[in-house]
Amino acid sequence: MNLSGVLECPVCNSQDVRVSLSRPVYEIFYRWQGLQRYRCRECRKVFRVPLRPGEDFARKAVRRRRQGVHRFKSSTPAWQRKAGEAVFFLVLVLVFYAALKHVGFTL
């Protein structure tokens, strides 16, 4: 980081850097030390910079679901759908049993 407060990549000295929001498992150790993860947009290298006093870690934006919009909402109630699936499963079991019996398979 230079004296003006603008972040620079330690590898290529570019000022085109961003906060890296990917979270590898081992990154928790760096966060305990108060280091924020950055990535250079030019050379793609990752580096860490200590947080300033009063500064907080960057977080991913929370994706919110739209209210009132249900993508795969079925018009049939859940109990009817589950009952239909159970009947279908039993029919498949009977067909499979009949096929095995026809082949001559015995338990």
Coordinates of C-alpha atoms in Angstrom, one line a residue:
M1 CA 0.0 0.0 0.0
N2 CA 1.3 3.4 -0.9
L3 CA 1.3 6.5 1.3
S4 CA -1.9 8.0 -0.2
G5 CA -4.0 5.2 1.1
V6 CA -4.8 3.6 -2.3
L7 CA -4.1 -0.1 -2.4
E8 CA -1.5 -1.4 -4.8
C9 CA -0.7 -4.9 -5.8
P10 CA 2.6 -6.0 -4.2
V11 CA 3.4 -8.0 -7.3
C12 CA 2.7 -5.7 -10.3
N13 CA 2.1 -2.4 -8.4
S14 CA -1.3 -2.0 -10.1
Q15 CA -4.0 0.0 -8.3
D16 CA -6.7 -2.0 -9.9
V17 CA -7.5 -4.2 -6.9
R18 CA -10.7 -5.4 -5.3
V19 CA -11.8 -7.2 -2.2
S20 CA -11.8 -11.0 -2.8
L21 CA -14.9 -12.5 -1.3
S22 CA -14.0 -16.1 -1.9
R23 CA -13.5 -17.9 1.4
P24 CA -11.2 -20.9 1.4
V25 CA -11.2 -22.9 4.6
Y26 CA -7.8 -21.8 5.7
E27 CA -8.8 -18.1 5.3
I28 CA -10.2 -18.1 8.8
F29 CA -6.7 -18.0 10.2
Y30 CA -6.0 -14.8 8.4
R31 CA -9.2 -13.3 9.5
W32 CA -8.3 -14.0 13.1
Q33 CA -5.2 -11.9 12.5
G34 CA -7.3 -9.1 11.1
L35 CA -6.2 -9.4 7.5
Q36 CA -8.6 -8.6 4.6
R37 CA -8.2 -10.6 1.4
Y38 CA -7.7 -8.6 -1.9
R39 CA -7.2 -9.7 -5.5
C40 CA -5.4 -7.8 -8.3
R41 CA -7.5 -7.5 -11.4
E42 CA -4.4 -7.4 -13.7
C43 CA -2.2 -10.2 -12.4
R44 CA -4.9 -12.1 -10.5
K45 CA -2.7 -12.5 -7.4
V46 CA -4.2 -12.6 -3.9
F47 CA -2.7 -10.6 -1.1
R48 CA -3.9 -9.6 2.4
V49 CA -3.9 -6.2 4.1
P50 CA -4.5 -5.5 7.8
L51 CA -7.8 -3.7 8.6
R52 CA -7.6 -0.1 9.7
P53 CA -9.0 0.7 13.2
G54 CA -12.8 0.7 13.1
E55 CA -12.9 -1.0 9.7
D56 CA -15.0 -4.2 9.3
F57 CA -14.5 -7.1 6.9
A58 CA -16.2 -7.0 3.6
R59 CA -19.2 -9.3 3.2
K60 CA -21.0 -10.8 0.2
A61 CA -24.3 -9.3 -0.6
V62 CA -27.3 -11.2 0.6
R63 CA -29.5 -12.6 -2.1
R64 CA -33.1 -12.0 -1.3
R65 CA -36.0 -14.0 -2.7
R66 CA -38.7 -12.1 -4.4
Q67 CA -41.9 -12.0 -2.5
G68 CA -45.0 -13.6 -4.1
V69 CA -43.1 -15.4 -6.9
H70 CA -43.0 -19.2 -6.6
R71 CA -41.1 -20.8 -9.4
F72 CA -42.2 -24.4 -9.3
K73 CA -45.3 -24.1 -7.2
S74 CA -47.7 -27.0 -7.8
S75 CA -51.4 -26.5 -7.9
T76 CA -52.0 -29.9 -6.1
P77 CA -51.6 -30.0 -2.3
A78 CA -48.5 -31.7 -0.9
W79 CA -50.4 -34.6 0.6
Q80 CA -52.0 -35.5 -2.7
R81 CA -48.6 -35.3 -4.5
K82 CA -47.0 -37.5 -1.9
A83 CA -49.9 -40.0 -2.0
G84 CA -49.6 -40.2 -5.8
E85 CA -45.8 -40.8 -5.5
A86 CA -46.5 -43.6 -2.9
V87 CA -49.0 -45.3 -5.2
F88 CA -46.6 -45.0 -8.1
F89 CA -43.8 -46.6 -6.0
L90 CA -46.1 -49.5 -5.0
V91 CA -47.1 -50.1 -8.6
L92 CA -43.4 -50.2 -9.6
V93 CA -42.6 -52.7 -6.8
L94 CA -45.4 -54.9 -8.0
V95 CA -44.3 -54.8 -11.6
F96 CA -40.7 -55.5 -10.5
Y97 CA -41.9 -58.4 -8.4
A98 CA -44.0 -59.8 -11.3
A99 CA -41.0 -59.6 -13.6
L100 CA -38.7 -61.4 -11.2
K101 CA -41.4 -64.1 -10.7
H102 CA -41.8 -64.5 -14.4
V103 CA -38.0 -65.0 -14.8
G104 CA -38.1 -67.7 -12.1
F105 CA -36.3 -65.8 -9.3
T106 CA -37.3 -67.0 -5.9
L107 CA -36.3 -65.7 -2.5

